[in-house]
């Protein structure tokens, strides 16, 4: 008997020691409270509303400003005054958005920055998009970002964007989102006649030049050329006052039509277009709004152009972020070089969720598991950690401590197996300004597809993680 009791003691000891020494991935379902579950659902509802109203970067900027203004943030213009405790936003050309709260502590302690992007893969219209062919009218597109072309045929598409006319007007267009609106689509072959097409590799069966949007078939009445195209231009002119020339100065894009939906019998997930990266942009906004009384100076960046390399005036490679930090530093009495050196950034972007239907491309031990919380990517890139920010042990340690203290369910991951592919985020462009940065975000299934999938748990943990970081 005595011997047995000793054995049991010893086993308990080993179990305790194992618990202490081993890493164990936490699942949100194992730790969340009833109250947490309720909060998760409430938060997800707000996010889905944001998604429905923000399918392009311009729409996301507009929605973001609405949220910020409702919470006391005021517009800032370069050169303007910034006072400690003030809440500001900088609208960059309606394409990217910076919100910041000037803290009460010494500005040279640095700024806490959450940076997400608000552009998503889609089909932009070409500059001379409209043509007629055999009784149909079409719009030619040039795809934006990394899409798998075969996913974009035979699905309902909507048109979003703006047209700048010669009299300086900006005409906003959204067609295909209201119940009563018409939609558009790209046609595909019927299987009966697709024997040859079906033999082609997935990546080449549908071509870029083949992604033409079907927009009409009714001719204008009269004895004249290109009757169907004529009718389309007439309809657009009557409704929006634009002509074919105006497409030259337009940003029109085809996105999947329709709203974000609960996914699954249990409604535990959300199926929607554009989770990448609004599923991090929204938590970045809510974190800065909820932490407006933090003593730290905090900043939320919603960037454009991430999906095509972060170039240009609205991308993260633009020096605007440095200009803004210069302005904040100057106004709050700090040296901007010191401020940047002491700043910390979470590059809030999605990660590839482990998909058990495609286990061959993942290394499971280092994968982002859905429902296991917000995921940190110490590095992204591809081909031997090429083209990535690789956060330091010290910086990851600092963030890890913040999450542990706030009881965040989080995990780390890489983007799939080595040499299978790769990808990047804005992290390196921010880190290049001498700002410590690491990637953090939500695991996504079917990333870049017209409908992406995330779990509500991971969304809410991301909000909680960004809040803890700003606090
Ligand atoms: Mn992204
Ligand atoms: Mn992406």
Coordinates of C-alpha atoms and ligand atoms in Angstrom, one line a residue:
X1 CA 0.0 0.0 0.0
X2 CA 2.7 2.4 1.1
X3 CA 4.7 1.7 -2.0
X4 CA 1.7 2.4 -4.2
X5 CA 0.9 5.7 -2.5
X6 CA 4.5 6.7 -3.1
X7 CA 4.1 5.8 -6.8
X8 CA 1.0 8.0 -7.1
X9 CA 2.8 10.9 -5.4
X10 CA 5.7 10.5 -7.8
X11 CA 3.3 10.5 -10.8
X12 CA 1.6 13.7 -9.6
X13 CA 4.9 15.3 -9.2
X14 CA 5.9 14.3 -12.8
X15 CA 2.6 15.6 -14.1
X16 CA 3.2 19.0 -12.4
X17 CA 6.8 19.1 -13.7
X18 CA 5.5 18.3 -17.2
X19 CA 3.0 21.1 -16.9
X20 CA 5.8 23.4 -16.0
X21 CA 8.3 22.3 -18.6
X22 CA 6.2 21.7 -21.6
X23 CA 4.5 24.1 -24.0
X24 CA 0.8 23.4 -24.5
X25 CA -1.3 25.3 -27.0
X26 CA -4.4 26.8 -25.3
X27 CA -7.8 26.6 -27.0
X28 CA -10.2 29.5 -26.3
X29 CA -13.1 27.0 -25.7
X30 CA -11.1 25.5 -22.8
X31 CA -10.7 28.8 -21.0
X32 CA -13.4 31.2 -22.0
X33 CA -16.1 32.1 -19.5
X34 CA -19.9 32.5 -20.2
X35 CA -19.4 36.2 -20.0
X36 CA -16.5 36.0 -22.5
X37 CA -18.7 34.0 -24.9
X38 CA -21.3 36.7 -24.8
X39 CA -18.8 39.4 -25.3
X40 CA -17.3 37.5 -28.2
X41 CA -20.7 37.3 -29.9
X42 CA -21.5 41.0 -29.3
X43 CA -18.1 42.0 -30.7
X44 CA -18.5 39.8 -33.7
X45 CA -21.8 41.5 -34.6
X46 CA -20.1 44.9 -34.6
X47 CA -17.3 43.6 -36.8
X48 CA -19.7 42.1 -39.3
X49 CA -21.5 45.4 -39.7
X50 CA -18.1 47.1 -40.3
X51 CA -17.3 44.4 -42.9
X52 CA -20.5 45.0 -44.8
X53 CA -19.9 48.7 -45.0
X54 CA -16.2 48.6 -45.7
X55 CA -15.3 46.5 -48.8
X56 CA -12.7 48.9 -50.2
X57 CA -10.0 50.9 -48.4
X58 CA -12.0 54.1 -49.1
X59 CA -15.1 52.6 -47.5
X60 CA -13.0 51.4 -44.5
X61 CA -11.5 54.9 -44.0
X62 CA -15.0 56.4 -44.0
X63 CA -16.3 53.8 -41.5
X64 CA -13.2 54.2 -39.4
X65 CA -13.7 58.0 -39.2
X66 CA -17.3 57.5 -38.2
X67 CA -16.3 55.3 -35.3
X68 CA -13.5 57.6 -34.3
X69 CA -15.6 60.8 -34.4
X70 CA -18.3 59.1 -32.4
X71 CA -15.7 58.6 -29.7
X72 CA -14.3 62.1 -29.7
X73 CA -11.4 61.9 -32.1
X74 CA -10.9 65.1 -34.2
X75 CA -9.3 65.6 -37.6
X76 CA -5.6 66.5 -37.6
X77 CA -3.8 68.3 -40.4
X78 CA 0.0 68.2 -40.8
X79 CA 1.5 71.2 -39.0
X80 CA -1.4 71.4 -36.6
X81 CA -1.2 71.5 -32.8
X82 CA -1.2 68.3 -30.7
X83 CA -1.8 68.4 -27.0
X84 CA -1.3 65.7 -24.4
X85 CA -4.6 63.8 -23.8
X86 CA -5.9 64.9 -27.3
X87 CA -7.5 62.3 -29.7
X88 CA -6.8 62.8 -33.4
X89 CA -7.1 61.2 -36.8
X90 CA -5.4 61.9 -40.0
X91 CA -7.3 61.1 -43.1
X92 CA -4.7 60.4 -45.9
X93 CA -6.4 61.1 -49.2
X94 CA -9.5 59.0 -48.2
X95 CA -7.2 55.9 -48.8
X96 CA -5.4 55.3 -45.5
X97 CA -6.1 56.4 -41.9
X98 CA -4.0 57.2 -38.9
X99 CA -5.6 57.6 -35.5
X100 CA -3.6 58.6 -32.4
X101 CA -4.1 59.5 -28.8
X102 CA -1.4 61.8 -27.4
X103 CA -0.4 60.3 -24.0
X104 CA 0.4 62.1 -20.8
X105 CA 3.7 60.3 -20.1
X106 CA 7.0 61.4 -21.6
X107 CA 6.7 61.1 -25.4
X108 CA 10.3 59.8 -25.5
X109 CA 9.0 56.6 -23.9
X110 CA 7.8 55.9 -27.5
X111 CA 4.5 55.3 -29.2
X112 CA 2.5 52.0 -29.2
X113 CA 1.4 51.4 -32.8
X114 CA -1.2 48.9 -34.2
X115 CA -0.9 48.8 -38.0
X116 CA -3.3 46.9 -40.2
X117 CA -4.3 47.2 -43.8
X118 CA -7.7 47.9 -45.3
X119 CA -7.2 46.9 -49.0
X120 CA -8.1 43.4 -50.1
X121 CA -7.6 41.3 -53.2
X122 CA -10.2 42.1 -55.9
X123 CA -10.7 42.9 -59.6
X124 CA -10.0 46.5 -60.5
X125 CA -11.4 47.9 -63.7
X126 CA -8.9 48.8 -66.4
X127 CA -8.8 52.4 -67.6
X128 CA -10.6 51.6 -70.9
X129 CA -12.8 48.9 -69.5
X130 CA -15.9 48.8 -71.5
X131 CA -16.5 46.7 -74.7
X132 CA -19.2 44.9 -76.6
X133 CA -19.0 41.4 -77.9
X134 CA -21.8 39.6 -79.7
X135 CA -24.7 41.3 -78.0
X136 CA -23.1 41.5 -74.5
X137 CA -21.4 44.4 -72.8
X138 CA -18.4 43.8 -70.5
X139 CA -15.9 45.6 -68.3
X140 CA -12.3 44.5 -68.5
X141 CA -10.5 44.0 -65.1
X142 CA -7.0 43.9 -63.9
X143 CA -6.8 41.8 -60.7
X144 CA -5.4 43.5 -57.6
X145 CA -3.4 41.4 -55.2
X146 CA -2.8 37.6 -55.0
X147 CA -6.0 36.0 -56.2
X148 CA -6.6 32.4 -57.5
X149 CA -8.4 33.4 -60.7
X150 CA -10.7 30.3 -60.9
X151 CA -12.4 31.4 -57.6
X152 CA -13.7 34.6 -59.1
X153 CA -15.9 33.2 -62.0
X154 CA -19.6 32.5 -61.6
X155 CA -20.0 34.3 -58.2
X156 CA -22.1 37.4 -57.6
X157 CA -19.9 40.6 -57.9
X158 CA -20.6 44.2 -57.0
X159 CA -19.0 47.4 -58.3
X160 CA -17.5 49.8 -55.7
X161 CA -15.5 52.9 -56.2
X162 CA -15.2 56.5 -57.2
X163 CA -15.0 58.4 -60.5
X164 CA -13.4 61.8 -60.7
X165 CA -15.0 63.9 -63.4
X166 CA -13.5 66.8 -65.3
X167 CA -15.5 69.3 -63.2
X168 CA -13.7 68.1 -60.1
X169 CA -16.6 66.1 -58.7
X170 CA -16.0 62.7 -57.0
X171 CA -18.8 60.4 -57.9
X172 CA -19.3 57.5 -55.6
X173 CA -20.6 54.3 -57.0
X174 CA -21.8 51.1 -55.3
X175 CA -23.9 48.7 -57.3
X176 CA -24.8 45.2 -56.2
X177 CA -25.0 45.4 -52.4
X178 CA -28.6 46.4 -51.8
X179 CA -31.3 43.7 -52.1
X180 CA -32.8 45.5 -55.1
X181 CA -29.5 46.1 -56.9
X182 CA -28.4 44.2 -60.0
X183 CA -25.2 42.2 -59.7
X184 CA -22.5 41.3 -62.2
X185 CA -20.4 38.2 -62.9
X186 CA -17.7 36.5 -64.9
X187 CA -18.9 33.5 -66.8
X188 CA -17.3 30.1 -67.1
X189 CA -17.6 27.2 -69.4
X190 CA -20.2 24.6 -69.0
X191 CA -18.7 21.2 -67.9
X192 CA -20.1 19.6 -71.1
X193 CA -17.7 21.7 -73.2
X194 CA -14.9 22.1 -70.7
X195 CA -13.0 18.9 -71.4
X196 CA -9.9 20.8 -72.7
X197 CA -10.1 23.5 -70.1
X198 CA -10.3 21.0 -67.4
X199 CA -7.0 19.5 -68.4
X200 CA -5.2 22.8 -67.8
X201 CA -3.4 23.5 -64.5
X202 CA -5.5 25.3 -62.0
X203 CA -3.4 28.4 -62.2
X204 CA -3.8 28.8 -66.0
X205 CA -7.3 27.6 -66.8
X206 CA -8.7 31.1 -66.2
X207 CA -6.5 33.9 -67.5
X208 CA -6.2 37.5 -66.3
X209 CA -7.5 38.9 -69.6
X210 CA -10.4 36.5 -69.3
X211 CA -11.7 38.1 -66.1
X212 CA -14.3 40.3 -67.9
X213 CA -17.3 41.4 -66.0
X214 CA -20.7 40.8 -67.8
X215 CA -22.7 44.0 -67.3
X216 CA -25.6 43.9 -69.9
X217 CA -27.3 42.7 -73.0
X218 CA -30.0 45.2 -73.9
X219 CA -29.2 47.3 -77.0
X220 CA -30.2 51.0 -77.3
X221 CA -33.0 51.5 -79.8
X222 CA -31.8 52.8 -83.1
X223 CA -29.6 52.2 -86.2
X224 CA -26.1 52.7 -84.7
X225 CA -22.9 50.8 -83.8
X226 CA -22.2 49.1 -80.4
X227 CA -25.8 49.3 -79.3
X228 CA -25.4 47.4 -76.0
X229 CA -22.3 49.3 -74.9
X230 CA -24.1 52.5 -75.9
X231 CA -27.0 51.5 -73.6
X232 CA -24.7 50.8 -70.7
X233 CA -23.0 54.2 -71.1
X234 CA -26.4 55.8 -71.3
X235 CA -27.5 54.1 -68.1
X236 CA -24.3 55.2 -66.2
X237 CA -24.6 58.7 -67.6
X238 CA -28.2 59.1 -66.5
X239 CA -27.5 57.8 -63.0
X240 CA -24.0 59.1 -62.3
X241 CA -23.4 61.8 -64.9
X242 CA -20.2 60.0 -66.2
X243 CA -19.0 59.3 -69.7
X244 CA -16.6 56.7 -71.1
X245 CA -13.7 59.2 -70.8
X246 CA -14.3 59.4 -67.0
X247 CA -13.1 55.8 -66.5
X248 CA -9.6 57.1 -67.0
X249 CA -9.8 59.0 -63.7
X250 CA -11.6 56.3 -61.7
X251 CA -11.0 53.7 -59.1
X252 CA -13.7 51.2 -59.7
X253 CA -13.4 47.6 -58.5
X254 CA -15.4 44.4 -58.5
X255 CA -15.7 42.8 -55.1
X256 CA -17.8 39.8 -54.1
X257 CA -21.4 41.0 -53.5
X258 CA -23.3 40.3 -50.3
X259 CA -22.9 40.5 -46.6
X260 CA -20.8 38.8 -43.9
X261 CA -22.5 35.7 -42.6
X262 CA -22.3 33.5 -39.5
X263 CA -20.8 30.2 -40.6
X264 CA -21.5 26.8 -39.1
X265 CA -24.5 25.3 -37.2
X266 CA -23.0 26.7 -34.0
X267 CA -22.4 30.1 -35.6
X268 CA -18.8 29.9 -34.3
X269 CA -17.2 31.3 -37.5
X270 CA -17.7 34.2 -39.9
X271 CA -17.7 33.7 -43.7
X272 CA -17.0 36.9 -45.6
X273 CA -15.0 38.8 -48.2
X274 CA -12.1 40.8 -47.0
X275 CA -11.3 39.4 -43.5
X276 CA -7.6 40.0 -44.7
X277 CA -7.1 42.4 -43.2
X278 CA -10.3 44.1 -41.8
X279 CA -10.3 41.4 -39.2
X280 CA -7.3 43.1 -37.7
X281 CA -8.2 46.7 -38.8
X282 CA -11.4 46.6 -36.8
X283 CA -9.7 45.4 -33.6
X284 CA -7.0 48.0 -34.1
X285 CA -9.7 50.7 -34.2
X286 CA -11.6 49.3 -31.2
X287 CA -8.4 49.0 -29.2
X288 CA -7.4 52.6 -29.6
X289 CA -11.0 53.7 -28.9
X290 CA -11.3 51.7 -25.8
X291 CA -7.8 52.7 -24.4
X292 CA -8.1 56.4 -24.9
X293 CA -7.2 57.0 -21.3
X294 CA -3.9 55.2 -21.5
X295 CA -0.9 57.2 -20.4
X296 CA 1.0 56.0 -23.4
X297 CA 0.8 57.7 -26.8
X298 CA -1.0 55.2 -29.0
X299 CA -1.5 55.0 -32.7
X300 CA -3.7 53.0 -35.1
X301 CA -2.7 52.8 -38.7
X302 CA -5.0 51.5 -41.4
X303 CA -2.9 51.2 -44.6
X304 CA -3.7 50.8 -48.2
X305 CA -1.8 48.9 -50.9
X306 CA -0.4 46.1 -48.7
X307 CA -1.7 43.5 -51.1
X308 CA 0.4 44.9 -53.9
X309 CA 3.6 45.7 -52.1
X310 CA 2.8 48.7 -49.8
X311 CA 4.1 51.2 -52.4
X312 CA 2.8 54.8 -53.0
X313 CA 1.4 57.6 -51.0
X314 CA -1.2 55.4 -49.3
X315 CA 1.0 52.4 -48.7
X316 CA 3.1 51.6 -45.6
X317 CA 6.4 52.4 -47.5
X318 CA 5.4 56.0 -47.7
X319 CA 7.2 58.2 -45.1
X320 CA 4.0 59.7 -43.8
X321 CA 4.2 57.6 -40.6
X322 CA 7.6 59.2 -39.9
X323 CA 6.2 62.7 -40.6
X324 CA 3.3 62.1 -38.2
X325 CA 5.7 60.8 -35.5
X326 CA 7.8 63.9 -36.1
X327 CA 4.8 66.1 -35.6
X328 CA 3.7 64.3 -32.4
X329 CA 7.2 64.4 -31.0
X330 CA 7.7 68.1 -31.8
X331 CA 4.4 69.0 -30.2
X332 CA 4.9 66.9 -27.1
X333 CA 8.5 68.0 -26.6
X334 CA 10.5 64.9 -27.7
X335 CA 13.2 64.1 -30.1
X336 CA 11.6 62.1 -32.9
X337 CA 14.6 59.8 -33.3
X338 CA 14.4 58.8 -29.7
X339 CA 10.6 58.4 -29.9
X340 CA 10.9 56.0 -32.8
X341 CA 13.7 54.1 -31.2
X342 CA 11.5 53.5 -28.1
X343 CA 8.3 52.8 -30.0
X344 CA 6.7 49.4 -30.3
X345 CA 4.5 48.2 -33.1
X346 CA 2.2 45.3 -33.6
X347 CA 1.8 44.7 -37.4
X348 CA -1.8 43.4 -37.2
X349 CA -2.3 41.1 -40.1
X350 CA -3.9 37.7 -40.7
X351 CA -2.0 34.4 -40.7
X352 CA -2.7 31.1 -42.6
X353 CA -5.0 29.1 -40.4
X354 CA -4.2 25.3 -40.3
X355 CA -6.6 23.7 -42.7
X356 CA -7.0 19.9 -42.0
X357 CA -8.3 19.5 -45.5
X358 CA -4.9 20.5 -46.8
X359 CA -2.4 19.2 -44.1
X360 CA 0.3 18.7 -46.7
X361 CA 1.2 22.4 -46.9
X362 CA 1.5 23.0 -43.1
X363 CA 3.9 22.1 -40.4
X364 CA 1.3 21.6 -37.7
X365 CA 3.5 22.2 -34.7
X366 CA 4.3 25.7 -36.0
X367 CA 0.9 26.5 -37.5
X368 CA -1.9 28.9 -36.5
X369 CA -4.8 26.8 -35.2
X370 CA -8.3 28.2 -35.5
X371 CA -9.9 28.9 -32.1
X372 CA -6.5 28.8 -30.4
X373 CA -6.5 32.6 -30.2
X374 CA -4.6 35.5 -31.7
X375 CA -1.4 34.4 -33.6
X376 CA 2.0 36.0 -33.6
X377 CA 4.3 35.6 -36.6
X378 CA 7.8 36.4 -35.4
X379 CA 8.7 36.4 -39.1
X380 CA 6.9 35.8 -42.4
X381 CA 8.7 35.9 -45.8
X382 CA 9.7 32.8 -47.7
X383 CA 12.8 30.9 -48.9
X384 CA 15.0 31.1 -45.8
X385 CA 13.3 34.0 -44.0
X386 CA 13.8 36.2 -47.0
X387 CA 12.0 39.6 -47.2
X388 CA 10.6 39.8 -43.7
X389 CA 10.9 41.5 -40.4
X390 CA 12.2 39.0 -37.9
X391 CA 11.4 40.3 -34.4
X392 CA 14.1 40.0 -31.7
X393 CA 13.9 37.7 -28.7
X394 CA 13.7 40.7 -26.4
X395 CA 10.8 42.3 -28.2
X396 CA 8.8 39.0 -28.5
X397 CA 9.6 38.5 -24.8
X398 CA 8.1 41.9 -24.0
X399 CA 4.9 41.2 -25.9
X400 CA 4.7 37.8 -24.4
X401 CA 4.8 39.2 -20.9
X402 CA 2.0 41.7 -21.8
X403 CA -0.2 38.8 -23.1
X404 CA 0.5 36.6 -20.1
X405 CA -0.4 39.4 -17.7
X406 CA -3.7 40.1 -19.6
X407 CA -4.5 36.3 -19.9
X408 CA -4.7 36.4 -23.6
X409 CA -5.1 33.2 -25.5
X410 CA -2.4 33.4 -28.1
X411 CA -0.1 31.2 -30.2
X412 CA 2.8 31.6 -32.6
X413 CA 3.1 30.3 -36.2
X414 CA 4.9 30.4 -39.5
X415 CA 3.2 30.7 -42.9
X416 CA 3.1 27.0 -43.8
X417 CA 5.9 24.6 -44.5
X418 CA 9.3 25.8 -45.5
X419 CA 9.8 26.4 -49.2
X420 CA 6.1 25.7 -50.0
X421 CA 5.4 29.4 -50.6
X422 CA 5.5 32.5 -48.5
X423 CA 4.2 36.0 -48.0
X424 CA 4.8 39.3 -46.3
X425 CA 3.1 42.1 -44.4
X426 CA 3.8 45.8 -43.6
X427 CA 5.9 44.8 -40.5
X428 CA 9.3 45.2 -42.3
X429 CA 8.4 48.7 -43.6
X430 CA 7.6 49.9 -40.1
X431 CA 10.6 48.2 -38.6
X432 CA 12.8 49.8 -41.2
X433 CA 12.1 53.2 -39.4
X434 CA 13.8 51.8 -36.3
X435 CA 10.6 50.7 -34.6
X436 CA 10.4 47.3 -32.9
X437 CA 7.7 45.4 -34.8
X438 CA 6.1 41.9 -34.8
X439 CA 3.2 40.5 -36.7
X440 CA 0.0 39.6 -34.8
X441 CA -3.4 38.7 -36.1
X442 CA -6.2 36.3 -36.8
X443 CA -5.8 32.8 -38.4
X444 CA -7.8 32.7 -41.7
X445 CA -9.0 29.7 -43.8
X446 CA -9.2 30.2 -47.6
X447 CA -7.2 33.5 -47.4
X448 CA -7.6 35.8 -50.4
X449 CA -10.7 33.8 -51.6
X450 CA -13.9 35.7 -52.3
X451 CA -15.2 34.2 -49.1
X452 CA -12.6 33.8 -46.2
X453 CA -13.3 32.1 -42.9
X454 CA -12.3 33.1 -39.4
X455 CA -13.5 32.1 -35.9
X456 CA -15.2 34.6 -33.6
X457 CA -13.0 33.5 -30.7
X458 CA -9.8 34.5 -32.6
X459 CA -11.3 37.8 -33.6
X460 CA -12.1 38.7 -30.0
X461 CA -8.8 37.5 -28.6
X462 CA -7.1 39.8 -31.2
X463 CA -9.2 42.8 -29.9
X464 CA -8.2 41.8 -26.3
X465 CA -4.5 41.4 -27.2
X466 CA -4.4 44.8 -29.0
X467 CA -6.1 46.4 -26.0
X468 CA -3.6 44.9 -23.6
X469 CA -0.8 46.2 -25.8
X470 CA -2.2 49.8 -25.8
X471 CA -2.9 49.9 -22.1
Ligands
LIG1 MN1 -2.9 40.9 -44.9
LIG2 MN1 -3.3 39.4 -48.0

